[in-house]
């Protein structure tokens, strides 16, 4: 089954690449705006051989990884505290619902005023966007705790942190891993967006330079790199999720299928 799915995926990708080659060659779109696949691949080869490309890739991954790590840590800690401390959930509910819908890109002027084009500007946007993905999932996970299990833990004399460790955390972990997977994708989007708009060092800034200098094939090649990077991050996040939840029924059922 997996082999058939892989073959279908490869066939779909090949058809997409062939379409990208044919459309500009047939004159359906101008090559100046949408170059053929072969030109994009050639430009990608030139980018990979350039040391500046790898420096930009490292800058993007640094902003992504640091911002994601901060967001995960803060989201888990704040989510558990809000859920465990009495009345704190009710006291913070309106604040969370007010802040969460604010688009991260709306904070770009603030980031520029505070940090200019430094890495901290990228981190501000990445952390803000990714934090909510984790926090909301933690809150949902805590709400899903079985009341009977909670009362049983209390009757056995388990303290608050023991209940968190043995009852709350195992129930919330699947939700946390979902939040981490979503946050990983959001963090990459915001890292590249911040570099593109603010001009912070990274792939986004390199895309902006290619666009402004009319190096269209190079621009598309860099966009392809960001897409491949997002794919790798998603696959990696799913792999970590499966390993962390190997004991969970959903993952065990998925493996059996």
CSV table of C-alpha atoms in Angstrom, one decimal:
chain,number,residue,atom,x,y,z
A,1,UNK,CA,0.0,0.0,0.0
A,2,UNK,CA,2.8,2.4,0.9
A,3,UNK,CA,4.7,1.5,-2.3
A,4,UNK,CA,1.6,2.3,-4.4
A,5,UNK,CA,1.1,5.6,-2.6
A,6,UNK,CA,4.8,6.5,-3.2
A,7,UNK,CA,4.5,5.6,-6.9
A,8,UNK,CA,1.4,7.8,-7.2
A,9,UNK,CA,3.1,10.6,-5.5
A,10,UNK,CA,6.1,10.4,-7.7
A,11,UNK,CA,3.9,10.2,-10.8
A,12,UNK,CA,2.0,13.3,-9.7
A,13,UNK,CA,5.2,15.2,-9.0
A,14,UNK,CA,6.6,14.2,-12.5
A,15,UNK,CA,3.4,15.4,-14.1
A,16,UNK,CA,3.6,18.7,-12.2
A,17,UNK,CA,7.2,19.3,-13.3
A,18,UNK,CA,6.3,18.4,-16.9
A,19,UNK,CA,3.4,20.9,-16.8
A,20,UNK,CA,5.8,23.5,-15.5
A,21,UNK,CA,8.1,22.9,-18.4
A,22,UNK,CA,5.4,22.8,-21.1
A,23,UNK,CA,3.3,25.9,-20.1
A,24,UNK,CA,6.0,28.6,-20.7
A,25,UNK,CA,7.4,26.7,-23.7
A,26,UNK,CA,4.0,26.7,-25.4
A,27,UNK,CA,3.7,30.4,-24.8
A,28,UNK,CA,0.7,30.1,-22.4
A,29,UNK,CA,2.6,32.4,-20.0
A,30,UNK,CA,5.6,34.6,-20.5
A,31,UNK,CA,8.9,32.9,-19.7
A,32,UNK,CA,10.1,36.2,-18.1
A,33,UNK,CA,7.4,35.7,-15.4
A,34,UNK,CA,7.3,31.9,-15.2
A,35,UNK,CA,10.5,30.2,-16.5
A,36,UNK,CA,10.4,26.5,-17.5
A,37,UNK,CA,11.2,23.8,-14.9
A,38,UNK,CA,14.6,23.1,-16.5
A,39,UNK,CA,15.7,26.8,-16.0
A,40,UNK,CA,14.6,26.7,-12.4
A,41,UNK,CA,16.5,23.5,-11.8
A,42,UNK,CA,19.6,25.0,-13.4
A,43,UNK,CA,19.2,28.1,-11.2
A,44,UNK,CA,18.8,25.8,-8.2
A,45,UNK,CA,22.1,24.1,-9.0
A,46,UNK,CA,23.8,27.4,-9.1
A,47,UNK,CA,22.3,28.4,-5.8
A,48,UNK,CA,23.4,25.2,-4.1
A,49,UNK,CA,27.0,25.8,-5.3
A,50,UNK,CA,27.0,29.3,-3.8
A,51,UNK,CA,28.4,29.6,-0.3
A,52,UNK,CA,26.1,32.6,0.4
A,53,UNK,CA,23.1,30.3,-0.2
A,54,UNK,CA,24.1,28.0,2.6
A,55,UNK,CA,24.7,30.9,4.9
A,56,UNK,CA,21.2,32.2,4.2
A,57,UNK,CA,19.8,28.7,4.8
A,58,UNK,CA,21.6,28.5,8.1
A,59,UNK,CA,20.2,31.9,9.1
A,60,UNK,CA,16.6,30.8,8.3
A,61,UNK,CA,17.0,27.5,10.2
A,62,UNK,CA,18.5,29.3,13.2
A,63,UNK,CA,15.6,31.7,13.5
A,64,UNK,CA,13.1,28.8,12.9
A,65,UNK,CA,14.7,26.5,15.5
A,66,UNK,CA,15.2,29.1,18.2
A,67,UNK,CA,11.8,30.6,17.8
A,68,UNK,CA,10.1,27.2,17.8
A,69,UNK,CA,12.0,26.0,20.9
A,70,UNK,CA,11.0,29.1,22.8
A,71,UNK,CA,7.4,28.8,21.7
A,72,UNK,CA,7.1,25.2,22.6
A,73,UNK,CA,8.7,25.7,26.1
A,74,UNK,CA,6.5,28.7,26.8
A,75,UNK,CA,3.4,27.2,25.4
A,76,UNK,CA,3.7,24.0,27.4
A,77,UNK,CA,4.6,25.7,30.7
A,78,UNK,CA,1.9,28.4,30.4
A,79,UNK,CA,-0.7,25.9,29.2
A,80,UNK,CA,-0.1,23.6,32.2
A,81,UNK,CA,-0.1,26.5,34.7
A,82,UNK,CA,-3.3,28.0,33.3
A,83,UNK,CA,-4.9,24.6,33.4
A,84,UNK,CA,-3.7,23.5,36.9
A,85,UNK,CA,-3.9,26.7,38.9
A,86,UNK,CA,-7.5,27.2,40.1
A,87,UNK,CA,-9.4,30.1,38.5
A,88,UNK,CA,-6.4,31.0,36.3
A,89,UNK,CA,-8.1,29.6,33.2
A,90,UNK,CA,-11.1,31.8,33.7
A,91,UNK,CA,-9.0,34.8,34.5
A,92,UNK,CA,-6.9,34.5,31.3
A,93,UNK,CA,-9.5,33.3,28.9
A,94,UNK,CA,-10.6,36.7,27.6
A,95,UNK,CA,-6.9,37.8,27.2
A,96,UNK,CA,-6.0,34.7,25.3
A,97,UNK,CA,-9.0,35.1,23.0
A,98,UNK,CA,-8.1,38.7,22.4
A,99,UNK,CA,-4.4,38.2,21.6
A,100,UNK,CA,-4.6,34.9,19.7
A,101,UNK,CA,-6.3,36.2,16.5
A,102,UNK,CA,-3.8,39.1,16.1
A,103,UNK,CA,-1.9,38.2,12.9
A,104,UNK,CA,1.9,37.9,13.5
A,105,UNK,CA,2.6,40.0,10.4
A,106,UNK,CA,0.8,42.9,12.1
A,107,UNK,CA,3.7,43.0,14.6
A,108,UNK,CA,6.3,43.6,11.9
A,109,UNK,CA,6.4,47.4,12.4
A,110,UNK,CA,6.9,46.8,16.2
A,111,UNK,CA,9.7,44.2,15.5
A,112,UNK,CA,11.4,46.7,13.2
A,113,UNK,CA,11.2,49.5,15.7
A,114,UNK,CA,12.5,47.3,18.5
A,115,UNK,CA,15.2,45.3,16.8
A,116,UNK,CA,15.6,46.5,13.2
A,117,UNK,CA,16.7,43.7,10.9
A,118,UNK,CA,18.4,41.6,13.6
A,119,UNK,CA,17.6,38.0,14.4
A,120,UNK,CA,15.5,39.1,17.4
A,121,UNK,CA,12.9,40.6,15.0
A,122,UNK,CA,12.5,37.2,13.4
A,123,UNK,CA,12.3,35.5,16.8
A,124,UNK,CA,9.6,37.9,17.9
A,125,UNK,CA,7.3,37.0,15.0
A,126,UNK,CA,8.1,33.3,15.1
A,127,UNK,CA,7.6,32.9,18.8
A,128,UNK,CA,4.3,34.9,18.8
A,129,UNK,CA,2.8,32.9,15.9
A,130,UNK,CA,4.0,29.5,17.1
A,131,UNK,CA,3.2,30.0,20.8
A,132,UNK,CA,-0.6,30.0,20.3
A,133,UNK,CA,-0.5,26.8,18.3
A,134,UNK,CA,1.1,25.0,21.3
A,135,UNK,CA,-0.8,26.7,24.0
A,136,UNK,CA,-4.3,26.1,22.6
A,137,UNK,CA,-3.5,22.4,22.1
A,138,UNK,CA,-2.2,22.0,25.7
A,139,UNK,CA,-5.5,23.6,26.9
A,140,UNK,CA,-7.5,21.2,24.8
A,141,UNK,CA,-5.5,18.3,26.0
A,142,UNK,CA,-6.0,19.1,29.6
A,143,UNK,CA,-9.7,19.5,29.1
A,144,UNK,CA,-9.8,15.9,27.7
A,145,UNK,CA,-8.5,14.4,31.0
A,146,UNK,CA,-10.9,11.7,32.2
A,147,UNK,CA,-12.6,13.0,35.4
A,148,UNK,CA,-12.6,9.4,36.8
A,149,UNK,CA,-8.9,9.1,36.4
A,150,UNK,CA,-8.4,12.5,38.0
A,151,UNK,CA,-10.6,11.6,41.0
A,152,UNK,CA,-8.8,8.2,41.4
A,153,UNK,CA,-5.4,10.0,41.5
A,154,UNK,CA,-6.8,12.3,44.2
A,155,UNK,CA,-8.1,9.4,46.2
A,156,UNK,CA,-4.7,7.7,46.2
A,157,UNK,CA,-3.2,10.8,47.6
A,158,UNK,CA,-1.2,12.0,44.6
A,159,UNK,CA,-0.1,15.6,44.8
A,160,UNK,CA,-0.7,18.3,42.1
A,161,UNK,CA,2.5,17.6,40.3
A,162,UNK,CA,2.2,13.9,40.6
A,163,UNK,CA,-1.3,14.2,39.0
A,164,UNK,CA,0.2,16.3,36.2
A,165,UNK,CA,2.9,13.7,35.5
A,166,UNK,CA,0.8,10.5,35.7
A,167,UNK,CA,-2.6,11.7,34.6
A,168,UNK,CA,-2.7,15.0,32.9
A,169,UNK,CA,0.5,14.8,30.8
A,170,UNK,CA,-0.1,11.4,29.2
A,171,UNK,CA,-3.6,12.6,28.2
A,172,UNK,CA,-2.4,16.0,26.9
A,173,UNK,CA,0.7,14.7,25.1
A,174,UNK,CA,-1.0,13.8,21.8
A,175,UNK,CA,-2.5,17.3,21.7
A,176,UNK,CA,0.9,18.8,22.5
A,177,UNK,CA,2.6,16.9,19.7
A,178,UNK,CA,-0.1,18.1,17.3
A,179,UNK,CA,0.6,21.6,18.5
A,180,UNK,CA,4.3,21.2,18.0
A,181,UNK,CA,3.8,19.9,14.4
A,182,UNK,CA,1.6,22.9,13.6
A,183,UNK,CA,4.0,25.3,15.3
A,184,UNK,CA,6.9,23.9,13.3
A,185,UNK,CA,5.2,24.8,10.0
A,186,UNK,CA,4.0,28.2,11.2
A,187,UNK,CA,7.5,29.0,12.5
A,188,UNK,CA,9.0,28.4,9.1
A,189,UNK,CA,6.4,30.5,7.4
A,190,UNK,CA,7.0,33.4,9.7
A,191,UNK,CA,10.7,33.1,9.6
A,192,UNK,CA,10.8,33.4,5.8
A,193,UNK,CA,8.1,36.1,5.8
A,194,UNK,CA,10.0,38.2,8.3
A,195,UNK,CA,13.2,37.9,6.3
A,196,UNK,CA,11.3,38.8,3.1
A,197,UNK,CA,9.6,41.8,4.5
A,198,UNK,CA,12.0,43.1,7.1
A,199,UNK,CA,15.2,42.2,5.3
A,200,UNK,CA,16.7,40.0,8.1
A,201,UNK,CA,19.4,37.6,6.8
A,202,UNK,CA,18.0,34.4,5.4
A,203,UNK,CA,16.3,32.8,2.5
A,204,UNK,CA,13.5,35.3,2.5
A,205,UNK,CA,15.9,38.2,2.1
A,206,UNK,CA,17.7,36.3,-0.7
A,207,UNK,CA,14.3,35.8,-2.5
A,208,UNK,CA,13.6,39.6,-2.2
A,209,UNK,CA,17.0,40.4,-3.7
A,210,UNK,CA,16.5,37.9,-6.6
A,211,UNK,CA,13.1,39.5,-7.3
A,212,UNK,CA,14.3,43.1,-7.2
A,213,UNK,CA,17.2,42.2,-9.5
A,214,UNK,CA,14.9,40.4,-12.0
A,215,UNK,CA,16.7,37.1,-11.4
A,216,UNK,CA,13.4,35.3,-11.9
A,217,UNK,CA,14.7,31.7,-12.2
A,218,UNK,CA,16.8,32.2,-9.0
A,219,UNK,CA,13.7,33.5,-7.2
A,220,UNK,CA,11.7,30.4,-8.1
A,221,UNK,CA,14.6,28.2,-7.2
A,222,UNK,CA,14.7,29.7,-3.7
A,223,UNK,CA,10.9,29.4,-3.4
A,224,UNK,CA,11.3,25.7,-4.2
A,225,UNK,CA,14.0,25.4,-1.5
A,226,UNK,CA,11.6,26.9,1.1
A,227,UNK,CA,8.9,24.4,-0.1
A,228,UNK,CA,11.3,21.4,0.3
A,229,UNK,CA,12.4,22.7,3.7
A,230,UNK,CA,8.7,22.8,4.8
A,231,UNK,CA,8.2,19.3,3.5
A,232,UNK,CA,11.3,18.0,5.5
A,233,UNK,CA,10.1,19.8,8.6
A,234,UNK,CA,6.7,18.3,8.3
A,235,UNK,CA,8.0,14.8,7.8
A,236,UNK,CA,10.5,15.2,10.7
A,237,UNK,CA,7.7,16.5,13.0
A,238,UNK,CA,5.5,13.5,12.1
A,239,UNK,CA,8.3,11.1,12.7
A,240,UNK,CA,9.0,12.6,16.2
A,241,UNK,CA,5.2,12.5,16.9
A,242,UNK,CA,5.0,8.8,16.1
A,243,UNK,CA,8.0,8.0,18.2
A,244,UNK,CA,6.8,10.1,21.2
A,245,UNK,CA,3.3,8.5,20.9
A,246,UNK,CA,4.3,4.9,20.1
A,247,UNK,CA,2.3,3.8,23.2
A,248,UNK,CA,-0.8,5.7,22.1
A,249,UNK,CA,-3.7,3.9,20.5
A,250,UNK,CA,-3.9,6.3,17.5
A,251,UNK,CA,-0.3,5.6,16.5
A,252,UNK,CA,-0.5,1.9,17.2
A,253,UNK,CA,-3.6,1.7,15.1
A,254,UNK,CA,-1.9,3.6,12.3
A,255,UNK,CA,1.1,1.2,12.4
A,256,UNK,CA,-1.2,-1.8,12.2
A,257,UNK,CA,-3.0,-0.4,9.2
